[in-house]
Coordinates of C-alpha atoms and ligand atoms in Angstrom, one line a residue:
M1 CA 24.5 1.5 -6.8
K2 CA 22.3 4.9 -7.2
I3 CA 18.8 4.5 -7.6
L4 CA 15.5 6.6 -8.4
H5 CA 12.2 6.4 -6.6
V6 CA 9.1 8.3 -8.2
A7 CA 6.1 7.6 -6.4
S8 CA 2.9 9.7 -5.8
E9 CA 2.6 8.6 -1.7
V10 CA 5.7 8.5 0.9
A11 CA 4.5 8.2 4.4
P12 CA 5.3 9.7 7.1
F13 CA 4.2 12.9 4.8
A14 CA 1.7 11.8 2.2
K15 CA -0.4 8.8 3.0
T16 CA -3.5 6.9 1.9
G17 CA -2.4 3.6 2.0
G18 CA 0.1 1.1 1.5
L19 CA 2.4 2.8 -0.9
A20 CA 3.4 5.1 1.1
D21 CA 4.5 2.9 3.7
V22 CA 6.6 1.0 0.5
A23 CA 8.1 3.8 -0.7
S24 CA 9.1 5.8 2.7
A25 CA 11.1 2.2 3.8
L26 CA 11.6 1.0 1.2
P27 CA 14.7 3.9 0.0
R28 CA 15.6 4.4 4.3
H29 CA 16.2 0.4 3.7
L30 CA 18.4 0.3 0.5
R31 CA 20.3 4.2 2.3
R32 CA 21.5 1.4 5.4
A33 CA 22.4 -1.0 2.9
G34 CA 24.5 1.5 1.3
H35 CA 22.9 2.6 -2.2
D36 CA 22.8 6.5 -2.8
V37 CA 19.2 6.6 -3.0
R38 CA 16.8 9.5 -3.7
V39 CA 12.5 9.7 -3.6
F40 CA 10.4 12.2 -5.3
L41 CA 6.8 12.6 -4.2
P42 CA 4.4 15.8 -4.7
L43 CA 4.9 18.8 -2.3
Y44 CA 0.8 18.4 -1.3
D45 CA -0.5 21.4 0.3
T46 CA -1.8 18.7 3.1
I47 CA 2.3 18.2 4.0
D48 CA 3.0 19.8 7.0
A49 CA 6.0 21.8 5.5
G50 CA 7.1 22.7 8.8
A51 CA 7.1 19.5 10.7
A52 CA 9.2 17.8 7.5
N53 CA 11.9 21.3 7.7
L54 CA 12.3 21.7 3.9
T55 CA 15.5 22.9 2.9
P56 CA 15.3 24.1 -0.8
L57 CA 18.1 21.9 -3.3
L58 CA 16.6 23.9 -6.6
D59 CA 14.7 26.3 -8.9
G60 CA 13.8 27.6 -12.1
I61 CA 12.6 23.6 -13.2
E62 CA 10.4 24.4 -16.0
I63 CA 8.0 21.3 -16.8
R64 CA 6.3 21.6 -20.2
L65 CA 3.5 19.1 -21.1
G66 CA 1.7 19.7 -24.0
A67 CA 0.8 23.4 -24.0
H68 CA 0.6 23.6 -20.8
R69 CA 4.0 25.1 -18.6
Y70 CA 4.4 24.7 -14.9
Q71 CA 7.4 26.6 -12.9
A72 CA 8.7 23.7 -10.1
K73 CA 11.0 23.8 -7.1
I74 CA 12.2 21.0 -5.1
V75 CA 13.3 21.2 -1.7
V76 CA 14.5 18.6 0.5
A77 CA 13.5 17.2 4.3
G78 CA 15.0 18.2 6.7
S79 CA 14.7 14.8 8.4
E80 CA 14.9 12.3 5.5
P81 CA 17.4 14.5 3.3
H82 CA 16.9 11.7 0.8
V83 CA 13.2 12.5 0.2
H84 CA 12.6 15.4 -2.4
F85 CA 9.2 17.1 -2.7
V86 CA 8.3 18.2 -6.3
H87 CA 7.1 22.3 -4.7
C88 CA 4.7 23.0 -8.1
P89 CA 1.7 25.2 -6.0
A90 CA 0.0 25.3 -9.4
L91 CA -0.7 20.9 -9.1
Y92 CA -0.2 20.0 -5.8
A93 CA -2.3 22.9 -4.1
R94 CA -5.3 20.6 -3.7
G95 CA -5.9 20.0 -0.8
A96 CA -5.8 16.1 -0.9
I97 CA -3.1 13.4 -2.5
Y98 CA -5.2 12.4 -5.4
T99 CA -8.3 14.4 -6.9
S100 CA -11.0 14.1 -9.6
D101 CA -9.5 17.2 -11.9
A102 CA -9.6 17.4 -15.4
D103 CA -5.3 17.9 -15.2
E104 CA -4.8 14.5 -12.4
H105 CA -3.2 13.7 -15.3
L106 CA -1.0 16.7 -15.4
R107 CA -0.3 16.2 -12.0
F108 CA 1.4 13.0 -12.0
L109 CA 3.1 13.3 -15.4
A110 CA 5.1 16.3 -13.8
L111 CA 5.8 14.5 -11.1
C112 CA 7.8 11.9 -13.3
H113 CA 9.3 15.3 -15.8
A114 CA 10.5 17.0 -12.8
A115 CA 12.2 14.0 -10.7
L116 CA 14.3 13.4 -14.1
A117 CA 14.7 17.5 -14.2
A118 CA 16.3 17.4 -11.1
C119 CA 18.6 14.6 -11.9
Q120 CA 20.0 16.0 -14.4
R121 CA 19.7 19.7 -12.3
M122 CA 21.9 17.3 -10.0
G123 CA 24.2 15.2 -12.3
F124 CA 22.6 12.6 -10.7
A125 CA 22.8 9.2 -13.3
P126 CA 20.7 6.8 -11.3
E127 CA 21.3 2.9 -12.2
I128 CA 17.9 2.7 -12.2
V129 CA 15.0 4.2 -12.0
H130 CA 12.1 2.6 -9.2
C131 CA 8.5 3.6 -10.3
H132 CA 5.5 2.6 -8.4
D133 CA 1.8 2.3 -9.9
W134 CA 0.2 4.2 -12.4
Q135 CA 1.7 7.8 -11.7
T136 CA 4.7 7.1 -12.7
A137 CA 4.1 4.1 -15.2
L138 CA 4.7 6.6 -18.5
L139 CA 7.8 7.3 -17.0
P140 CA 10.1 4.1 -18.4
L141 CA 8.5 5.6 -21.6
I142 CA 9.4 9.1 -21.3
L143 CA 13.4 8.1 -20.6
K144 CA 13.6 6.1 -23.9
E145 CA 11.8 8.6 -25.9
Q146 CA 11.7 12.0 -25.0
L147 CA 15.5 11.8 -23.0
A148 CA 17.4 9.3 -25.0
W149 CA 19.5 11.8 -26.2
D150 CA 21.1 12.6 -22.7
R151 CA 23.8 10.3 -22.1
L152 CA 23.7 10.6 -18.1
F153 CA 20.8 8.0 -18.5
A154 CA 22.6 6.2 -21.0
D155 CA 23.0 2.9 -18.4
T156 CA 19.6 3.9 -16.5
R157 CA 17.1 0.8 -16.2
T158 CA 13.9 1.3 -14.8
L159 CA 11.6 -1.3 -13.0
L160 CA 7.6 -0.7 -12.4
T161 CA 6.3 -1.9 -9.3
I162 CA 2.5 -2.1 -8.8
H163 CA 0.9 -1.7 -5.8
N164 CA -2.4 -2.3 -7.5
L165 CA -3.5 -3.8 -11.0
N166 CA -6.8 -1.9 -10.9
Y167 CA -5.8 1.7 -10.4
Q168 CA -4.6 2.0 -14.1
G169 CA -5.0 5.7 -14.5
L170 CA -7.0 5.7 -17.7
F171 CA -7.9 9.4 -19.2
P172 CA -9.4 10.3 -23.0
A173 CA -6.9 10.0 -25.9
A174 CA -7.5 13.8 -25.4
I175 CA -5.0 14.2 -23.4
V176 CA -2.3 12.7 -25.5
P177 CA -0.8 15.5 -26.8
D178 CA -0.5 16.4 -22.8
T179 CA 1.7 13.1 -22.6
N180 CA 4.1 15.6 -25.6
F181 CA 3.7 11.8 -27.3
D182 CA 1.8 13.3 -29.9
H183 CA 4.8 13.2 -32.0
S184 CA 5.3 9.0 -31.3
A185 CA 2.0 8.5 -30.9
H186 CA 2.5 4.7 -32.9
L187 CA 4.8 4.0 -29.5
L188 CA 1.3 4.3 -27.5
H189 CA -0.9 1.2 -27.4
Q190 CA -3.0 1.9 -30.8
D191 CA -6.1 -0.6 -29.9
Q192 CA -6.5 1.6 -26.6
L193 CA -6.1 5.2 -29.0
R194 CA -8.9 3.8 -31.1
E195 CA -10.9 3.2 -28.7
G196 CA -10.1 6.9 -27.2
R197 CA -8.3 6.1 -24.1
I198 CA -5.1 5.9 -22.5
N199 CA -3.7 4.0 -20.1
F200 CA -0.9 5.0 -18.0
L201 CA 0.1 1.5 -16.5
L202 CA -0.5 -0.3 -18.9
H203 CA 2.5 1.4 -21.1
G204 CA 4.8 0.4 -17.5
I205 CA 3.9 -3.0 -18.3
L206 CA 5.1 -2.8 -21.9
Y207 CA 7.8 -0.5 -21.5
A208 CA 9.3 -0.3 -18.5
D209 CA 12.9 -3.0 -18.4
G210 CA 11.3 -5.1 -15.0
V211 CA 8.0 -5.4 -14.1
S212 CA 7.4 -6.2 -10.1
T213 CA 4.0 -6.5 -8.0
V214 CA 4.1 -7.1 -4.4
S215 CA 3.6 -10.7 -3.6
P216 CA 4.6 -13.9 -5.1
T217 CA 1.0 -14.7 -5.6
Y218 CA -0.8 -12.0 -6.4
S219 CA 2.3 -11.8 -9.5
R220 CA 0.5 -14.9 -10.4
E221 CA -2.8 -14.0 -9.7
I222 CA -2.7 -10.9 -11.7
Q223 CA -1.5 -13.0 -15.3
T224 CA -4.8 -14.6 -14.9
A225 CA -8.1 -13.2 -17.0
E226 CA -9.6 -13.2 -13.5
H227 CA -7.0 -10.8 -11.6
G228 CA -5.6 -9.4 -14.7
A229 CA -8.3 -6.3 -15.1
G230 CA -8.1 -6.4 -18.2
L231 CA -3.9 -6.5 -18.5
D232 CA -2.9 -9.9 -18.2
S233 CA -2.2 -10.4 -21.4
F234 CA 0.2 -7.8 -21.0
L235 CA 1.4 -9.3 -17.9
R236 CA 1.7 -12.8 -19.6
A237 CA 3.7 -11.7 -22.0
R238 CA 5.9 -10.4 -20.4
T239 CA 5.9 -13.2 -18.0
S240 CA 9.8 -13.8 -17.2
T241 CA 9.8 -10.1 -16.4
V242 CA 7.1 -10.1 -14.0
I243 CA 8.2 -11.2 -10.5
G244 CA 6.6 -11.0 -7.1
I245 CA 8.2 -9.9 -3.8
L246 CA 6.7 -9.4 -0.7
N247 CA 6.6 -6.1 1.2
G248 CA 8.8 -5.6 4.2
V249 CA 7.2 -4.0 7.5
E250 CA 8.9 -1.5 9.5
Y251 CA 9.1 -3.2 12.8
D252 CA 11.2 0.3 13.9
E253 CA 7.6 1.6 13.5
W254 CA 5.5 -1.2 14.2
S255 CA 6.6 -3.8 17.1
P256 CA 4.5 -3.7 20.5
E257 CA 7.8 -3.6 22.4
S258 CA 8.9 -0.3 21.5
D259 CA 5.7 1.5 19.8
R260 CA 5.5 4.9 20.9
L261 CA 2.3 5.4 19.7
I262 CA 0.5 2.9 22.6
P263 CA 0.0 3.2 26.2
H264 CA 1.6 0.2 27.6
R265 CA 4.2 -1.8 25.9
Y266 CA 4.6 -5.9 25.4
G267 CA 6.4 -9.0 23.5
A268 CA 5.7 -12.2 23.6
A269 CA 7.0 -13.3 26.8
D270 CA 5.1 -10.7 28.2
L271 CA 1.3 -9.9 26.9
A272 CA -0.3 -8.0 30.1
G273 CA 0.5 -4.8 28.2
K274 CA -1.9 -6.2 25.5
E275 CA -4.4 -6.6 27.4
R276 CA -4.0 -3.0 29.0
N277 CA -4.3 -1.6 26.1
K278 CA -7.2 -3.1 24.9
E279 CA -9.3 -1.8 27.7
A280 CA -7.1 1.7 26.7
L281 CA -8.7 1.0 23.3
L282 CA -12.6 -0.1 24.1
T283 CA -12.9 2.7 26.7
G284 CA -11.3 5.2 24.6
L285 CA -13.9 4.4 22.2
G286 CA -16.8 4.6 24.1
L287 CA -17.1 1.1 23.7
P288 CA -17.9 -1.6 27.4
Y289 CA -14.6 -3.4 28.4
V290 CA -15.0 -6.9 29.8
P291 CA -12.7 -9.0 30.9
G292 CA -12.4 -12.8 28.3
V293 CA -14.9 -10.8 25.8
P294 CA -12.7 -10.7 22.4
V295 CA -12.4 -7.9 20.2
A296 CA -12.3 -8.1 16.5
G297 CA -10.3 -5.3 14.4
I298 CA -10.2 -3.2 10.8
V299 CA -8.0 -0.8 9.7
S300 CA -8.8 0.4 5.9
R301 CA -9.7 2.0 3.0
L302 CA -13.4 1.8 2.2
A303 CA -12.8 0.3 -0.5
G304 CA -14.3 -2.8 -2.6
Q305 CA -11.3 -4.2 -2.8
K306 CA -11.1 -4.5 0.8
G307 CA -14.2 -7.4 0.7
F308 CA -16.2 -5.6 3.5
E309 CA -20.0 -6.0 1.7
L310 CA -19.3 -10.2 3.4
V311 CA -19.1 -8.2 7.1
E312 CA -21.8 -6.3 6.2
E313 CA -23.5 -10.1 5.6
V314 CA -22.3 -12.2 8.2
M315 CA -21.8 -8.9 11.2
P316 CA -24.9 -8.7 12.3
D317 CA -26.2 -12.6 12.8
L318 CA -22.3 -13.2 15.0
L319 CA -23.2 -10.1 16.5
R320 CA -25.8 -11.3 17.9
R321 CA -25.3 -15.2 18.5
H322 CA -21.7 -14.6 19.5
R323 CA -19.6 -12.2 22.4
F324 CA -17.6 -10.0 20.9
Q325 CA -17.1 -6.8 19.9
L326 CA -15.7 -4.8 17.0
V327 CA -13.8 -1.6 16.5
V328 CA -13.1 -0.3 12.9
L329 CA -11.2 2.7 11.9
G330 CA -11.1 3.8 7.8
S331 CA -12.2 6.6 5.9
G332 CA -13.3 6.2 1.9
E333 CA -16.3 5.0 0.4
R334 CA -19.5 6.7 1.5
R335 CA -21.6 3.1 0.8
L336 CA -19.1 1.6 3.0
Q337 CA -19.2 4.1 5.5
E338 CA -22.6 3.7 5.9
V339 CA -22.4 -0.6 6.6
F340 CA -20.0 0.4 9.9
I341 CA -22.4 3.7 10.5
R342 CA -25.5 0.8 10.6
L343 CA -23.7 -1.7 12.2
Q344 CA -23.0 0.7 14.9
A345 CA -26.6 1.9 15.3
A346 CA -27.7 -1.8 15.9
F347 CA -25.0 -2.9 18.0
P348 CA -23.7 0.6 20.3
R349 CA -22.6 -1.3 22.6
Q350 CA -20.5 -3.7 21.0
V351 CA -19.8 -1.5 17.7
C352 CA -17.8 1.6 17.0
F353 CA -17.1 2.9 13.9
Y354 CA -13.9 5.6 13.9
K355 CA -14.9 7.7 10.7
G356 CA -11.6 8.7 9.3
F357 CA -7.9 8.2 9.1
S358 CA -6.2 8.1 12.4
N359 CA -2.5 6.8 13.0
P360 CA -2.0 6.2 16.5
L361 CA -5.5 5.1 16.4
A362 CA -4.2 2.4 14.0
H363 CA -1.7 1.5 16.2
L364 CA -3.8 1.4 19.5
I365 CA -6.1 -1.7 17.3
E366 CA -2.7 -3.7 16.3
A367 CA -2.0 -3.1 20.2
G368 CA -5.6 -3.6 21.8
A369 CA -7.7 -6.1 19.4
D370 CA -7.5 -9.5 19.7
L371 CA -8.1 -10.4 15.8
F372 CA -7.9 -8.6 12.6
L373 CA -10.4 -8.9 9.7
M374 CA -9.3 -8.6 6.3
P375 CA -11.6 -9.9 4.2
S376 CA -9.9 -8.6 0.8
R377 CA -11.2 -9.7 -2.6
Y378 CA -8.4 -9.1 -4.1
E379 CA -4.7 -7.8 -1.5
P380 CA -1.5 -7.1 -3.7
C381 CA 0.3 -7.9 -0.3
G382 CA -1.2 -6.7 2.2
L383 CA 0.6 -4.0 5.6
N384 CA -2.0 -4.6 8.0
Q385 CA -1.7 -8.6 8.4
M386 CA 1.7 -8.6 8.9
Y387 CA 1.7 -5.5 11.5
S388 CA -1.0 -8.2 13.4
L389 CA 1.4 -11.3 13.7
R390 CA 3.5 -8.8 15.3
Y391 CA 1.2 -7.6 18.1
G392 CA -0.2 -10.6 18.0
T393 CA -3.8 -9.6 17.2
V394 CA -5.1 -13.0 15.1
P395 CA -5.2 -12.5 11.5
I396 CA -8.4 -13.9 9.7
V397 CA -7.8 -13.2 5.7
H398 CA -9.6 -14.1 2.3
Q399 CA -6.2 -16.2 0.8
T400 CA -5.1 -14.3 -2.1
G401 CA -2.6 -12.1 -2.3
G402 CA -0.2 -11.6 -0.1
L403 CA -3.0 -12.6 2.9
A404 CA -2.0 -16.1 1.4
D405 CA 1.4 -15.2 1.4
T406 CA 1.5 -14.1 5.2
V407 CA -0.9 -16.4 7.2
R408 CA -0.9 -20.0 7.8
Q409 CA -3.9 -21.5 8.7
W410 CA -3.9 -22.4 12.3
Q411 CA -4.1 -26.1 12.7
P412 CA -5.0 -27.8 16.6
Q413 CA -3.6 -30.7 15.9
S414 CA 0.1 -29.3 15.2
G415 CA -0.3 -26.3 17.7
E416 CA 0.8 -24.5 13.8
G417 CA -0.2 -21.7 12.1
T418 CA -0.3 -17.8 12.6
G419 CA -4.2 -17.1 11.9
F420 CA -7.6 -17.7 9.8
S421 CA -7.5 -18.0 6.2
F422 CA -10.6 -18.7 3.9
E423 CA -10.8 -20.0 0.9
R424 CA -13.6 -18.7 -0.9
H425 CA -15.0 -15.0 -0.7
D426 CA -17.8 -15.6 0.1
A427 CA -20.1 -15.1 3.5
A428 CA -20.0 -18.2 4.3
G429 CA -16.4 -18.6 4.6
L430 CA -15.8 -14.9 6.2
R431 CA -18.3 -16.8 9.1
W432 CA -16.3 -20.0 9.0
A433 CA -13.5 -17.8 9.7
I434 CA -14.6 -15.7 12.9
E435 CA -16.0 -18.9 14.5
A436 CA -13.3 -21.0 13.7
A437 CA -11.4 -18.3 15.7
L438 CA -13.7 -17.0 19.0
T439 CA -13.7 -21.2 19.3
V440 CA -9.9 -21.1 19.6
F441 CA -10.4 -17.6 21.7
D442 CA -12.3 -19.9 24.2
D443 CA -9.1 -22.4 24.5
R444 CA -6.2 -20.2 26.3
P445 CA -3.3 -22.1 25.7
A446 CA -4.2 -22.9 22.5
W447 CA -4.8 -18.7 21.5
R448 CA -2.0 -18.3 23.1
R449 CA 0.1 -20.0 21.1
L450 CA -1.6 -19.0 17.9
M451 CA -0.6 -15.2 18.7
K452 CA 3.3 -16.3 19.5
N453 CA 3.2 -17.9 16.2
G454 CA 2.2 -14.9 14.6
M455 CA 4.6 -12.7 16.9
A456 CA 7.4 -15.3 16.2
E457 CA 7.0 -14.0 12.2
D458 CA 9.7 -12.2 10.3
F459 CA 8.8 -9.9 7.2
S460 CA 11.6 -7.3 8.0
W461 CA 12.7 -5.5 5.1
S462 CA 16.1 -6.5 5.5
A463 CA 15.8 -10.0 3.7
Q464 CA 13.3 -7.9 1.0
V465 CA 15.9 -5.2 -0.1
K466 CA 18.9 -8.2 -1.0
R467 CA 15.4 -9.1 -3.6
Y468 CA 15.3 -5.5 -5.1
E469 CA 19.4 -5.5 -4.8
A470 CA 19.2 -9.5 -7.1
V471 CA 16.2 -7.7 -9.5
Y472 CA 18.1 -4.3 -9.8
A473 CA 21.4 -6.5 -10.8
R474 CA 19.7 -8.1 -12.8
L475 CA 18.4 -5.6 -15.1
R476 CA 21.5 -3.4 -15.0
D477 CA 23.7 -6.0 -16.3
Ligands
ADP1 P1 -3.8 -0.7 1.0 O1 -2.1 -0.2 0.6 O2 -4.7 -1.4 -0.2 O3 -4.6 0.9 1.4 P2 -2.1 -1.6 3.2 O4 -2.9 -2.6 4.1 O5 -1.1 -2.2 1.9 O6 -3.6 -2.0 2.4 O7 -2.4 -0.8 3.3 C1 -2.9 0.5 4.3 C2 -1.4 1.1 5.2 O8 -2.5 2.8 5.2 C3 -1.5 0.1 6.9 O9 -0.5 1.5 6.4 C4 -3.3 1.0 7.7 O10 -2.3 1.1 8.9 C5 -2.9 2.7 6.6 N1 -4.3 2.5 7.3 C6 -5.7 2.8 6.0 N2 -6.4 3.1 6.7 C7 -6.4 3.8 7.7 C8 -6.6 4.8 8.4 N3 -8.4 5.3 8.2 N4 -6.3 5.3 9.6 C9 -4.9 4.7 9.7 N5 -3.8 4.3 9.0 C10 -5.1 3.4 8.1
GLC2 C1 -1.8 -1.6 -2.8 C2 -2.6 -2.8 -2.3 C3 -1.5 -3.5 -0.5 C4 0.1 -3.5 -0.9 C5 0.3 -1.9 -1.0 C6 1.7 -1.8 -1.0 O1 -2.4 0.0 -1.8 O2 -3.8 -2.3 -2.4 O3 -1.9 -4.8 -0.7 O4 0.3 -3.6 0.4 O5 0.0 -1.4 -2.4 O6 2.2 -1.9 -1.7

């Protein structure tokens, strides 16, 4: 099949979270399965053009969005020639992937238009255009309405994957002319326009041929008022086309046996390297290493979604009463940074907070920690709990979305299970889960069994790619 992916993030070039991992790995695995895949993302100025070894492919792409005109070029990555960058410094030289600039909508509308214009120039007739999140959610309607004349797209079907329903791309209705839909504004959601808004994600839900999310549980949750973020009724109206496909893990990058970013490699049969990584992690961060003291890790965007207010609530008391350490890597909202800055100040020998984004440190935390905390309020899929399982780093999660689909509660009687999962999102739930984990940690044979159960789980992309292939085939037929 000919498949076009359009996304705002693709690892390793541009990443703030899991979308980048998925928009990188899924196309790569589709290619391995024999499909002709092209991926488009913006050439942000934060991308290291030298490392990406860019070569020009097309130039003179003109993008007209209302009264705005942009000139773009398409360049491709030397290492991954299916990855196409839209080079348009007027929009993408901002020092960041996302901005709160007044033209944020134009930045991603331009991405959609440039990707489609490049298909026209290349004569590439995609059978599937796979859009990701609000940034590309208007693309299905652009294709249906503004490019209906072009036979190249006559057989094209669209799939919108929602990686996070809470980021919707909400803009004032005054930007409607920039969408080029001002002459067909009846196609836009009228109630919202009357309220003075346009919601990009909603139009993807309304007009994409298929809608998917990144775990089965999340696909059900978002159809409820509690988790629907105001869009549940629209999702329910399309319930037969809304499906949940769990993200996969790129085990080439995330396996302790072969990870080039950690100092000591190890596997389920020989866990000695894990302890040495733990020592390297703690020493590197300036924390004392004491054999037998468990280490909990966090690697995360610091956002409300991630539930860290529970950590703030329970951690001081837990750190006082139990012997364990906490290592946190994250960047994002200031109020959440302050939570971890305060914890580190109060418990300097037990807590280290590294503020920032660091892929090598993320790998070392996965390898060196004993426990991994993801108390997310909601989690569409979540990748770190799956990485943790592979590294023998036992996840503690809130039973929601993809966390519920990937972590099985430890059962002491049967020795089954892979982690600790609390049902109610409150401090008592998280406290229970952490204390349960610390208790099992002291029972060495039980803990080893728990680690090995997790390490034996398989969330590889090869199985998930088959599910996408099935969805693509259904959309096409
Ligand atoms: P989300 O996409 O909601 O942020 P996921 O668990 O799906 O959550 O994916 C997060 C991805 O981003 C993982 O690959 C994780 O390792 C990475 N990540 C998040 N924060 C950081 C950070 N501060 N430094 C390095 N990697 C990070
Ligand atoms: C979003 C979600 C996360 C998911 C990722 C990739 O950022 O918050 O749960 O794993 O997208 O699909």
